[in-house]
Structure formats: structure tokens, C-alpha cells
Amino acid sequence: MIRAVIYTGDSEKSKLLFKISHDAVRAANVGCELSFKEDVMQIMKNLAITPNYYDIIILDSADSSCIKLAAAIRKSNLNATVIFVAADEKNIMSLIKFRPSGIITDISDEEQVKRIVRFACCEQMHFRPCFTVRNKDSVMRIPYDSISFFESNQRKIMLNTDKQKIEFYGKLNDIISILPGDQFSRCHQSFIVNLSKVKNLDKVNRCFLLNSGACIEISKSHYSQVLAHYDEYTQHF
């Protein structure tokens, strides 16, 4: 689960960013706990628990407490994704030392905000490149790039890699919510496929042909959405 927080020193600005960012998180299709704080001490208290408490932090460069907060975070957390709101472009160069992953120049530009937040979510998911399987025998961490597809049969899930099949109890709805949304697609009531493992999209037979030779059906109800998802994936990867 990714944990993201917004603090700008301005309650109304934080609420607006929260609303837009919430939509971006949903579009990114990742498990993310998103919140905004009106008191910087609430954030400092959580950072005192662990410097890695937050994965994504959205701050306003015009607020001095935000700058101090960014400095405190970067002192002990190199993996956190820091995003700054910087309406004044003159201040942007002074933010480089905090290694921000994104600069929001206009919070009224919803597409800009969503794009930056969605990128941050995907960036954080790539810091967690494994899917954890827990069953009665063991706890295993399976690299995302090794997974071909998930198949559901009632309450049992079969995770298929290039070399093995791993069975555990679960629900596809829960699994898809924590997988990287750019890489995995729910193409059927019974299947989640890793788009990086797709060799060919067969539109005639409405199925994915995987590098492993497996043929994964795409249901009618998912077809339009999956087609758009795969088209977007092939354009970017």
C-alpha cells in the first residue's frame, strides 16, 4: 500500500489538490492511502515513527514549513517521491536539491496534476517490484516481470509465471488493486494478464496470446477497456 500526503500550508489549496489527486490515484489503479494535513506537526509526528512513513509527499514551495519538511524528508528518505507546487517559475531551480519527481505549476490545470500524481504512483510501485504470496506453506515474493497471468477458480487463485504455478486463496478484485496499473489488466472475470508478456492481441478471437504460448480470453464486458489499456501500454513501453 502506497501512503501519500498533501500539505501546502493553505487548507483550501490542499483540499483542491486532494480532490484532483484522488481521481489520479484511482486512474493509476494502485493501492494508495491518500490524505491531506492542515497541521505540519501531524506529518512530523508520523515521520518520527519512521522516516519512510510517506511514499509520496505533495508540498507548496511558497510555504517555508514545506521547504523545511522537504529538507527533513530528504535527509533520511531517498526513495520518497516529492512533488512541489511552484506557481513562480523563478523558484523552480532552488527546488532541484530536493530531487522532486514533479513540479505542479498550476493547480487549476487538472490534467497536469493528474499526470504528475499518476506518474508518482507508478514510480513508487516500481520501488516495490514484487507480488507477495502467502499460503500455508510459505511467504514468497514474485517479481512482477516474472508473472504471466493470474487465474481465478472460485476462491483459489493460480499465479502463473514462465516457470511455475503458485496457488493461493484470494480475490482478483483485491489483487488488481495492488498491482501496477500500467502493466496489469483485468481482461476477464477469471483473468488478470501482464501486458508485458503479451505476444499478440487477437481481435478476431478476442484473446491475448502470451510469450509462454498461453491464450487468455478477453470477455465482451472488458473488451473496449482492455483494448484501450493495451493500446496505451504499447505506445509507452
Backbone as CSV, one residue per row, in Angstrom:
resi,resn,N_x,N_y,N_z,CA_x,CA_y,CA_z,C_x,C_y,C_z
1,MET,0.844,-1.199,0.000,0.000,0.000,0.000,0.881,1.251,0.000
2,ILE,0.677,2.142,-0.972,1.392,3.408,-1.030,0.713,4.397,-0.095
3,ARG,1.497,5.189,0.618,0.935,6.219,1.504,1.348,7.590,0.977
4,ALA,0.368,8.422,0.655,0.633,9.752,0.097,-0.007,10.824,0.962
5,VAL,0.658,11.981,1.078,0.130,13.072,1.895,0.305,14.406,1.165
6,ILE,-0.638,15.293,1.377,-0.603,16.633,0.800,-0.546,17.650,1.927
7,TYR,0.404,18.578,1.830,0.461,19.692,2.784,0.957,20.929,2.043
8,THR,0.178,21.996,2.097,0.555,23.221,1.389,0.613,24.437,2.302
9,GLY,0.106,24.291,3.524,0.003,25.450,4.398,-1.253,26.263,4.146
10,ASP,-2.042,25.829,3.162,-3.291,26.502,2.795,-4.371,25.435,2.696
11,SER,-5.335,25.468,3.594,-6.349,24.427,3.673,-7.132,24.250,2.369
12,GLU,-7.579,25.352,1.771,-8.374,25.267,0.543,-7.554,24.707,-0.616
13,LYS,-6.303,25.116,-0.700,-5.431,24.607,-1.759,-5.195,23.103,-1.586
14,SER,-4.992,22.687,-0.341,-4.774,21.266,-0.059,-6.005,20.437,-0.409
15,LYS,-7.186,20.963,-0.107,-8.430,20.247,-0.407,-8.613,20.086,-1.918
16,LEU,-8.281,21.133,-2.674,-8.405,21.065,-4.127,-7.430,20.032,-4.694
17,LEU,-6.195,20.059,-4.216,-5.205,19.085,-4.670,-5.623,17.661,-4.304
18,PHE,-6.210,17.519,-3.124,-6.666,16.200,-2.691,-7.736,15.655,-3.631
19,LYS,-8.697,16.503,-3.987,-9.780,16.071,-4.871,-9.241,15.606,-6.221
20,ILE,-8.356,16.397,-6.804,-7.811,16.049,-8.125,-6.908,14.824,-8.016
21,SER,-6.079,14.789,-6.979,-5.144,13.675,-6.801,-5.870,12.369,-6.545
22,HIS,-7.006,12.451,-5.856,-7.793,11.247,-5.589,-8.240,10.605,-6.891
23,ASP,-8.660,11.423,-7.844,-9.060,10.902,-9.159,-7.862,10.289,-9.886
24,ALA,-6.683,10.907,-9.731,-5.476,10.398,-10.389,-5.055,9.056,-9.816
25,VAL,-5.177,8.916,-8.502,-4.820,7.657,-7.834,-5.730,6.540,-8.310
26,ARG,-7.017,6.842,-8.436,-7.964,5.831,-8.925,-7.624,5.423,-10.355
27,ALA,-7.236,6.390,-11.171,-6.889,6.094,-12.564,-5.608,5.266,-12.652
28,ALA,-4.688,5.496,-11.713,-3.428,4.747,-11.706,-3.635,3.308,-11.278
29,ASN,-4.789,3.062,-10.624,-5.165,1.704,-10.233,-4.117,1.058,-9.331
30,VAL,-3.729,1.784,-8.288,-2.794,1.246,-7.302,-3.412,1.396,-5.912
31,GLY,-2.983,0.554,-5.000,-3.427,0.705,-3.628,-2.734,1.899,-3.007
32,CYS,-3.479,2.943,-2.683,-2.867,4.173,-2.168,-3.743,4.789,-1.084
33,GLU,-3.138,5.057,0.051,-3.800,5.769,1.139,-3.432,7.248,1.006
34,LEU,-4.382,8.053,0.545,-4.134,9.467,0.263,-4.796,10.340,1.326
35,SER,-4.075,11.329,1.835,-4.637,12.233,2.835,-4.048,13.626,2.659
36,PHE,-4.695,14.623,3.281,-4.090,15.951,3.344,-4.105,16.399,4.801
37,LYS,-3.095,17.146,5.173,-2.960,17.606,6.560,-3.014,19.134,6.603
38,GLU,-3.646,19.647,7.643,-3.710,21.091,7.839,-2.662,21.575,8.832
39,ASP,-2.065,20.625,9.549,-1.042,20.956,10.537,0.224,20.165,10.209
40,VAL,1.320,20.860,9.958,2.563,20.189,9.590,3.064,19.268,10.693
41,MET,2.684,19.543,11.946,3.134,18.713,13.054,2.539,17.305,12.976
42,GLN,1.379,17.173,12.327,0.798,15.848,12.143,1.714,14.987,11.270
43,ILE,2.295,15.617,10.265,3.211,14.899,9.380,4.519,14.594,10.105
44,MET,5.046,15.577,10.834,6.297,15.396,11.563,6.167,14.275,12.586
45,LYS,5.007,14.170,13.209,4.778,13.123,14.203,4.864,11.742,13.543
46,ASN,4.292,11.615,12.341,4.353,10.346,11.630,5.765,10.035,11.150
47,LEU,6.493,11.054,10.727,7.872,10.857,10.287,8.777,10.466,11.448
48,ALA,8.378,10.857,12.664,9.152,10.475,13.850,9.035,8.970,14.101
49,ILE,7.920,8.391,13.668,7.723,6.942,13.793,8.707,6.223,12.878
50,THR,8.753,6.679,11.631,9.708,6.166,10.652,9.877,7.196,9.550
51,PRO,11.106,7.472,9.096,11.305,8.453,8.019,10.717,7.998,6.689
52,ASN,10.361,6.712,6.600,9.761,6.173,5.379,8.239,6.072,5.475
53,TYR,7.661,6.827,6.405,6.216,6.734,6.640,5.426,7.098,5.389
54,TYR,5.882,8.132,4.666,5.194,8.568,3.449,5.997,8.182,2.207
55,ASP,5.288,7.710,1.195,5.919,7.373,-0.081,5.862,8.541,-1.054
56,ILE,4.750,9.296,-1.010,4.561,10.449,-1.895,4.186,11.648,-1.038
57,ILE,4.882,12.764,-1.237,4.617,13.976,-0.477,4.428,15.131,-1.449
58,ILE,3.285,15.805,-1.374,2.997,16.959,-2.224,3.058,18.212,-1.358
59,LEU,3.948,19.137,-1.702,4.222,20.325,-0.890,4.149,21.583,-1.734
60,ASP,4.000,22.727,-1.065,3.958,24.019,-1.750,5.280,24.746,-1.522
61,SER,5.963,25.071,-2.600,7.281,25.695,-2.484,7.214,27.102,-1.898
62,ALA,6.021,27.723,-1.900,5.880,29.084,-1.378,5.746,29.118,0.145
63,ASP,5.588,27.936,0.757,5.402,27.863,2.209,6.716,27.421,2.858
64,SER,7.222,28.204,3.794,8.523,27.917,4.419,8.519,26.597,5.181
65,SER,7.383,26.241,5.811,7.328,24.979,6.552,7.407,23.780,5.597
66,CYS,6.922,23.955,4.365,7.020,22.887,3.365,8.473,22.650,2.962
67,ILE,9.228,23.737,2.830,10.636,23.619,2.467,11.413,22.907,3.579
68,LYS,11.127,23.259,4.827,11.776,22.594,5.961,11.396,21.114,6.002
69,LEU,10.145,20.836,5.683,9.671,19.460,5.676,10.374,18.655,4.585
70,ALA,10.508,19.245,3.409,11.193,18.569,2.301,12.641,18.258,2.667
71,ALA,13.298,19.206,3.326,14.689,19.007,3.748,14.793,17.868,4.759
72,ALA,13.832,17.812,5.691,13.834,16.755,6.707,13.608,15.388,6.081
73,ILE,12.716,15.334,5.095,12.418,14.066,4.423,13.621,13.586,3.628
74,ARG,14.215,14.480,2.855,15.335,14.087,2.010,16.591,13.719,2.809
75,LYS,16.669,14.183,4.021,17.827,13.874,4.859,17.887,12.387,5.187
76,SER,16.715,11.741,5.278,16.687,10.340,5.704,15.921,9.401,4.773
77,ASN,15.278,9.943,3.749,14.478,9.116,2.848,14.777,9.483,1.401
78,LEU,15.502,8.605,0.729,15.885,8.877,-0.658,14.891,8.307,-1.664
79,ASN,13.998,7.446,-1.199,13.059,6.795,-2.114,11.709,7.486,-2.217
80,ALA,11.425,8.394,-1.283,10.133,9.085,-1.326,10.032,9.932,-2.602
81,THR,8.821,10.003,-3.139,8.552,10.858,-4.290,8.056,12.208,-3.774
82,VAL,8.831,13.254,-4.044,8.473,14.604,-3.613,7.938,15.379,-4.807
83,ILE,6.759,15.972,-4.643,6.150,16.806,-5.677,5.954,18.199,-5.095
84,PHE,6.338,19.212,-5.857,6.170,20.590,-5.407,5.127,21.320,-6.248
85,VAL,4.344,22.160,-5.580,3.532,23.159,-6.272,4.392,24.404,-6.344
86,ALA,4.659,24.875,-7.558,5.541,26.039,-7.730,4.963,26.936,-8.811
87,ALA,4.112,27.860,-8.403,3.479,28.774,-9.358,4.481,29.772,-9.919
88,ASP,5.487,30.107,-9.120,6.522,31.036,-9.549,7.687,30.243,-10.131
89,GLU,7.850,30.307,-11.444,8.881,29.508,-12.115,10.293,29.906,-11.690
90,LYS,10.458,31.096,-11.114,11.776,31.532,-10.669,12.290,30.669,-9.523
91,ASN,11.372,30.075,-8.770,11.765,29.278,-7.612,12.073,27.825,-7.951
92,ILE,11.777,27.420,-9.170,11.903,26.011,-9.524,13.338,25.508,-9.378
93,MET,14.311,26.290,-9.820,15.705,25.851,-9.756,16.165,25.623,-8.321
94,SER,15.602,26.377,-7.381,16.006,26.223,-5.979,15.468,24.921,-5.379
95,LEU,14.541,24.252,-6.087,13.949,23.020,-5.579,14.702,21.771,-6.021
96,ILE,15.631,21.927,-6.962,16.338,20.781,-7.527,17.054,19.969,-6.452
97,LYS,17.566,20.647,-5.426,18.318,19.954,-4.372,17.470,18.926,-3.626
98,PHE,16.143,19.071,-3.711,15.255,18.108,-3.053,14.890,16.948,-3.973
99,ARG,15.413,16.974,-5.183,15.169,15.942,-6.198,13.683,15.629,-6.375
100,PRO,12.899,16.639,-6.719,11.453,16.394,-6.918,11.199,15.545,-8.161
101,SER,10.165,14.739,-8.090,9.778,13.931,-9.247,8.808,14.681,-10.154
102,GLY,8.264,15.784,-9.631,7.328,16.563,-10.437,7.131,17.951,-9.866
103,ILE,6.838,18.892,-10.755,6.536,20.270,-10.375,5.160,20.627,-10.940
104,ILE,4.232,20.973,-10.064,2.901,21.419,-10.494,2.926,22.938,-10.576
105,THR,2.812,23.468,-11.772,2.895,24.917,-11.950,1.533,25.600,-11.875
106,ASP,0.457,24.817,-12.006,-0.889,25.406,-11.977,-1.856,24.360,-11.435
107,ILE,-2.314,24.525,-10.196,-3.190,23.508,-9.597,-4.584,23.504,-10.216
108,SER,-4.917,24.554,-10.977,-6.206,24.564,-11.667,-6.166,23.734,-12.955
109,ASP,-4.948,23.354,-13.362,-4.779,22.507,-14.537,-4.878,21.043,-14.083
110,GLU,-6.097,20.515,-14.094,-6.333,19.183,-13.552,-5.543,18.104,-14.278
111,GLU,-5.412,18.231,-15.582,-4.687,17.212,-16.340,-3.217,17.176,-15.943
112,GLN,-2.639,18.359,-15.701,-1.243,18.408,-15.266,-1.074,17.731,-13.905
113,VAL,-1.954,18.062,-12.969,-1.887,17.482,-11.624,-2.063,15.971,-11.686
114,LYS,-3.058,15.510,-12.425,-3.330,14.072,-12.522,-2.146,13.333,-13.147
115,ARG,-1.560,13.922,-14.178,-0.430,13.275,-14.852,0.752,13.103,-13.894
116,ILE,1.048,14.142,-13.132,2.188,14.106,-12.212,1.936,13.136,-11.064
117,VAL,0.729,13.138,-10.519,0.404,12.241,-9.408,0.377,10.794,-9.887
118,ARG,-0.169,10.574,-11.071,-0.216,9.208,-11.611,1.198,8.684,-11.843
119,PHE,2.078,9.527,-12.347,3.473,9.125,-12.545,4.120,8.769,-11.209
120,ALA,3.814,9.560,-10.178,4.375,9.316,-8.845,3.931,7.949,-8.321
121,CYS,2.671,7.613,-8.533,2.166,6.307,-8.089,2.889,5.171,-8.801
122,CYS,3.050,5.311,-10.101,3.737,4.273,-10.870,5.204,4.176,-10.459
123,GLU,5.817,5.325,-10.186,7.206,5.346,-9.737,7.355,4.577,-8.435
124,GLN,6.437,4.808,-7.502,6.504,4.120,-6.215,6.234,2.619,-6.363
125,MET,5.361,2.247,-7.271,5.098,0.830,-7.478,6.338,0.116,-7.994
126,HIS,7.151,0.824,-8.774,8.366,0.217,-9.299,9.441,0.091,-8.228
127,PHE,9.283,0.802,-7.117,10.165,0.586,-5.966,9.764,-0.692,-5.237
128,ARG,8.581,-1.205,-5.527,8.078,-2.437,-4.914,7.801,-3.434,-6.037
129,PRO,8.845,-3.964,-6.661,8.671,-4.743,-7.888,8.274,-6.189,-7.691
130,CYS,7.677,-6.529,-6.547,7.311,-7.916,-6.277,5.874,-8.041,-5.778
131,PHE,5.269,-9.172,-6.115,3.955,-9.523,-5.577,4.175,-10.569,-4.486
132,THR,3.582,-10.343,-3.313,3.772,-11.251,-2.183,2.644,-12.269,-2.121
133,VAL,3.018,-13.538,-2.097,2.060,-14.638,-1.989,2.215,-15.270,-0.612
134,ARG,1.119,-15.357,0.109,1.114,-16.011,1.417,0.166,-17.208,1.376
135,ASN,0.709,-18.360,1.646,-0.138,-19.543,1.794,0.319,-20.330,3.015
136,LYS,-0.254,-21.499,3.246,0.027,-22.239,4.478,1.472,-22.731,4.554
137,ASP,2.129,-22.833,3.411,3.488,-23.388,3.393,4.589,-22.342,3.467
138,SER,4.327,-21.135,2.930,5.427,-20.170,2.838,4.919,-18.772,2.501
139,VAL,5.851,-17.824,2.523,5.625,-16.467,2.036,6.631,-16.236,0.915
140,MET,6.139,-15.965,-0.280,7.002,-15.806,-1.454,6.836,-14.422,-2.064
141,ARG,7.921,-13.882,-2.574,7.877,-12.609,-3.280,8.213,-12.882,-4.745
142,ILE,7.229,-12.681,-5.612,7.369,-12.984,-7.036,7.529,-11.683,-7.820
143,PRO,8.667,-11.491,-8.497,8.852,-10.258,-9.286,7.723,-10.073,-10.296
144,TYR,7.230,-8.855,-10.409,6.151,-8.574,-11.353,6.511,-9.026,-12.765
145,ASP,7.779,-8.813,-13.140,8.186,-9.134,-14.504,8.219,-10.633,-14.768
146,SER,8.112,-11.450,-13.705,8.079,-12.901,-13.888,6.657,-13.435,-14.028
147,ILE,5.679,-12.620,-13.690,4.273,-13.066,-13.697,3.690,-12.955,-15.095
148,SER,3.082,-14.036,-15.572,2.402,-14.011,-16.868,0.933,-13.629,-16.708
149,PHE,0.239,-14.326,-15.801,-1.165,-14.005,-15.570,-1.643,-14.644,-14.266
150,PHE,-2.775,-14.113,-13.766,-3.476,-14.690,-12.625,-4.774,-15.301,-13.141
151,GLU,-5.110,-16.467,-12.607,-6.367,-17.113,-12.983,-7.152,-17.447,-11.717
152,SER,-8.435,-17.137,-11.726,-9.292,-17.376,-10.572,-10.210,-18.569,-10.815
153,ASN,-10.320,-19.409,-9.791,-11.256,-20.532,-9.826,-11.929,-20.591,-8.470
154,GLN,-13.128,-19.994,-8.403,-13.839,-19.818,-7.139,-12.964,-19.004,-6.180
155,ARG,-12.577,-19.557,-5.024,-11.793,-18.785,-4.057,-10.289,-18.978,-4.243
156,LYS,-9.896,-19.846,-5.166,-8.478,-20.103,-5.377,-7.926,-19.279,-6.539
157,ILE,-6.708,-18.793,-6.358,-6.016,-18.040,-7.399,-4.790,-18.827,-7.833
158,MET,-4.582,-18.908,-9.142,-3.368,-19.528,-9.674,-2.507,-18.436,-10.296
159,LEU,-1.332,-18.216,-9.705,-0.375,-17.268,-10.255,0.539,-18.036,-11.201
160,ASN,0.562,-17.635,-12.462,1.356,-18.314,-13.479,2.573,-17.490,-13.859
161,THR,3.749,-18.084,-13.710,4.979,-17.458,-14.185,5.469,-18.260,-15.386
162,ASP,6.619,-17.876,-15.904,7.178,-18.617,-17.039,7.605,-20.025,-16.641
163,LYS,7.885,-20.216,-15.324,8.465,-21.487,-14.884,7.620,-22.265,-13.882
164,GLN,6.644,-21.628,-13.252,5.912,-22.317,-12.208,4.491,-21.782,-12.059
165,LYS,3.678,-22.550,-11.312,2.324,-22.136,-10.960,2.215,-22.167,-9.438
166,ILE,1.673,-21.090,-8.867,1.579,-20.965,-7.420,0.123,-20.732,-7.050
167,GLU,-0.403,-21.574,-6.192,-1.813,-21.487,-5.818,-1.976,-20.875,-4.429
168,PHE,-2.954,-20.001,-4.300,-3.257,-19.405,-3.003,-4.707,-18.934,-3.011
169,TYR,-5.213,-18.582,-1.835,-6.590,-18.111,-1.720,-6.632,-16.587,-1.865
170,GLY,-7.623,-16.088,-2.584,-7.738,-14.650,-2.751,-8.836,-14.291,-3.733
171,LYS,-8.928,-12.992,-4.029,-9.899,-12.475,-4.981,-9.179,-11.606,-6.006
172,LEU,-9.556,-11.736,-7.264,-8.925,-10.931,-8.311,-9.139,-9.444,-8.087
173,ASN,-10.290,-9.066,-7.526,-10.556,-7.647,-7.253,-9.515,-7.071,-6.299
174,ASP,-9.139,-7.856,-5.287,-8.125,-7.394,-4.338,-6.742,-7.364,-4.983
175,ILE,-6.462,-8.343,-5.832,-5.146,-8.434,-6.462,-4.933,-7.283,-7.437
176,ILE,-5.905,-7.001,-8.282,-5.736,-5.946,-9.284,-5.570,-4.585,-8.633
177,SER,-6.090,-4.419,-7.425,-5.998,-3.121,-6.743,-4.588,-2.804,-6.262
178,ILE,-3.721,-3.817,-6.148,-2.361,-3.573,-5.660,-1.292,-3.784,-6.728
179,LEU,-1.696,-4.228,-7.908,-0.734,-4.407,-8.997,-0.492,-3.086,-9.720
180,PRO,0.675,-2.910,-10.355,0.919,-1.700,-11.152,-0.111,-1.577,-12.271
181,GLY,-0.889,-0.514,-12.244,-1.999,-0.368,-13.175,-1.592,-0.215,-14.621
182,ASP,-0.351,0.239,-14.866,0.090,0.393,-16.254,0.492,-0.947,-16.868
183,GLN,0.836,-1.929,-16.028,1.397,-3.191,-16.510,0.397,-4.349,-16.526
184,PHE,-0.572,-4.348,-15.616,-1.510,-5.460,-15.497,-2.928,-5.023,-15.847
185,SER,-3.650,-5.918,-16.513,-5.007,-5.594,-16.965,-5.972,-6.723,-16.601
186,ARG,-7.115,-6.345,-16.038,-8.185,-7.315,-15.768,-8.962,-7.480,-17.067
187,CYS,-8.740,-8.591,-17.746,-9.328,-8.768,-19.073,-10.538,-9.700,-19.069
188,HIS,-10.815,-10.297,-17.933,-11.898,-11.277,-17.846,-12.241,-11.444,-16.370
189,GLN,-13.431,-11.941,-16.099,-13.822,-12.204,-14.715,-12.838,-13.147,-14.031
190,SER,-12.183,-13.993,-14.822,-11.289,-15.012,-14.261,-9.809,-14.762,-14.519
191,PHE,-9.462,-13.643,-15.222,-8.063,-13.460,-15.588,-7.562,-12.024,-15.381
192,ILE,-6.323,-11.934,-14.908,-5.540,-10.702,-14.939,-4.277,-11.030,-15.720
193,VAL,-3.959,-10.240,-16.719,-2.805,-10.543,-17.565,-1.729,-9.463,-17.427
194,ASN,-0.478,-9.889,-17.490,0.664,-8.981,-17.510,0.881,-8.554,-18.960
195,LEU,0.634,-7.302,-19.272,0.698,-6.836,-20.656,2.104,-6.950,-21.248
196,SER,3.126,-6.966,-20.392,4.496,-7.107,-20.906,4.770,-8.520,-21.412
197,LYS,3.872,-9.461,-21.090,4.029,-10.849,-21.528,3.195,-11.171,-22.760
198,VAL,2.497,-10.165,-23.279,1.627,-10.389,-24.437,2.442,-10.382,-25.727
199,LYS,2.290,-11.441,-26.499,2.955,-11.541,-27.806,2.078,-10.966,-28.903
200,ASN,0.775,-11.187,-28.758,-0.153,-10.749,-29.809,-1.555,-10.578,-29.229
201,LEU,-2.251,-9.546,-29.697,-3.660,-9.352,-29.372,-4.476,-9.834,-30.562
202,ASP,-5.189,-10.911,-30.372,-6.014,-11.500,-31.423,-7.413,-10.910,-31.315
203,LYS,-7.719,-9.928,-32.177,-9.008,-9.258,-32.121,-10.138,-10.127,-32.673
204,VAL,-9.797,-11.018,-33.573,-10.816,-11.884,-34.168,-11.374,-12.851,-33.123
205,ASN,-10.465,-13.490,-32.395,-10.873,-14.470,-31.381,-10.970,-13.861,-29.992
206,ARG,-10.701,-12.570,-29.901,-10.815,-11.806,-28.663,-10.031,-12.472,-27.526
207,CYS,-8.701,-12.482,-27.727,-7.855,-13.095,-26.707,-6.430,-12.534,-26.806
208,PHE,-5.677,-12.695,-25.713,-4.257,-12.381,-25.689,-3.469,-13.672,-25.892
209,LEU,-2.491,-13.638,-26.782,-1.548,-14.740,-26.933,-0.264,-14.324,-26.234
210,LEU,0.155,-15.103,-25.240,1.315,-14.745,-24.439,2.588,-15.389,-24.977
211,ASN,3.723,-14.869,-24.550,5.015,-15.414,-24.970,5.157,-16.878,-24.574
212,SER,4.492,-17.264,-23.479,4.574,-18.640,-22.984,3.756,-19.613,-23.826
213,GLY,2.915,-19.074,-24.716,2.034,-19.911,-25.524,0.608,-19.951,-25.001
214,ALA,0.388,-19.423,-23.813,-0.956,-19.410,-23.222,-1.871,-18.458,-23.997
215,CYS,-3.145,-18.820,-24.050,-4.158,-17.985,-24.695,-5.139,-17.527,-23.621
216,ILE,-5.231,-16.207,-23.401,-6.055,-15.651,-22.338,-7.253,-14.927,-22.953
217,GLU,-8.438,-15.414,-22.628,-9.675,-14.851,-23.185,-9.936,-13.437,-22.654
218,ILE,-10.460,-12.592,-23.527,-10.910,-11.252,-23.138,-12.432,-11.244,-23.235
219,SER,-13.091,-10.959,-22.152,-14.557,-11.001,-22.147,-15.143,-9.804,-22.882
220,LYS,-16.386,-9.938,-23.344,-17.061,-8.846,-24.051,-17.188,-7.613,-23.172
221,SER,-17.477,-7.829,-21.907,-17.689,-6.694,-20.997,-16.409,-5.910,-20.731
222,HIS,-15.257,-6.564,-20.866,-13.973,-5.908,-20.603,-13.280,-5.456,-21.887
223,TYR,-13.791,-5.871,-23.047,-13.022,-5.740,-24.290,-12.626,-4.305,-24.629
224,SER,-13.570,-3.380,-24.627,-13.262,-1.993,-25.016,-12.227,-1.374,-24.087
225,GLN,-12.400,-1.585,-22.801,-11.477,-1.032,-21.814,-10.087,-1.655,-21.946
226,VAL,-10.042,-2.965,-22.141,-8.758,-3.667,-22.282,-8.051,-3.242,-23.557
227,LEU,-8.804,-3.082,-24.620,-8.224,-2.653,-25.898,-7.552,-1.289,-25.757
228,ALA,-8.237,-0.361,-25.083,-7.676,0.977,-24.860,-6.449,0.909,-23.952
229,HIS,-6.527,0.070,-22.924,-5.405,-0.099,-21.993,-4.181,-0.650,-22.708
230,TYR,-4.382,-1.667,-23.529,-3.260,-2.284,-24.249,-2.670,-1.315,-25.273
231,ASP,-3.533,-0.548,-25.929,-3.061,0.437,-26.901,-2.186,1.486,-26.211
232,GLU,-2.623,1.946,-25.032,-1.837,2.921,-24.274,-0.520,2.299,-23.830
233,TYR,-0.558,1.059,-23.400,0.662,0.377,-22.935,1.683,0.278,-24.059
234,THR,1.248,-0.143,-25.242,2.179,-0.342,-26.359,2.760,0.986,-26.851
235,GLN,2.067,2.082,-26.621,2.593,3.379,-27.028,3.696,3.879,-26.083
236,HIS,3.640,3.452,-24.813,4.576,3.962,-23.835,5.703,2.993,-23.490
237,PHE,5.514,1.685,-23.800,6.531,0.707,-23.382,6.998,-0.133,-24.568
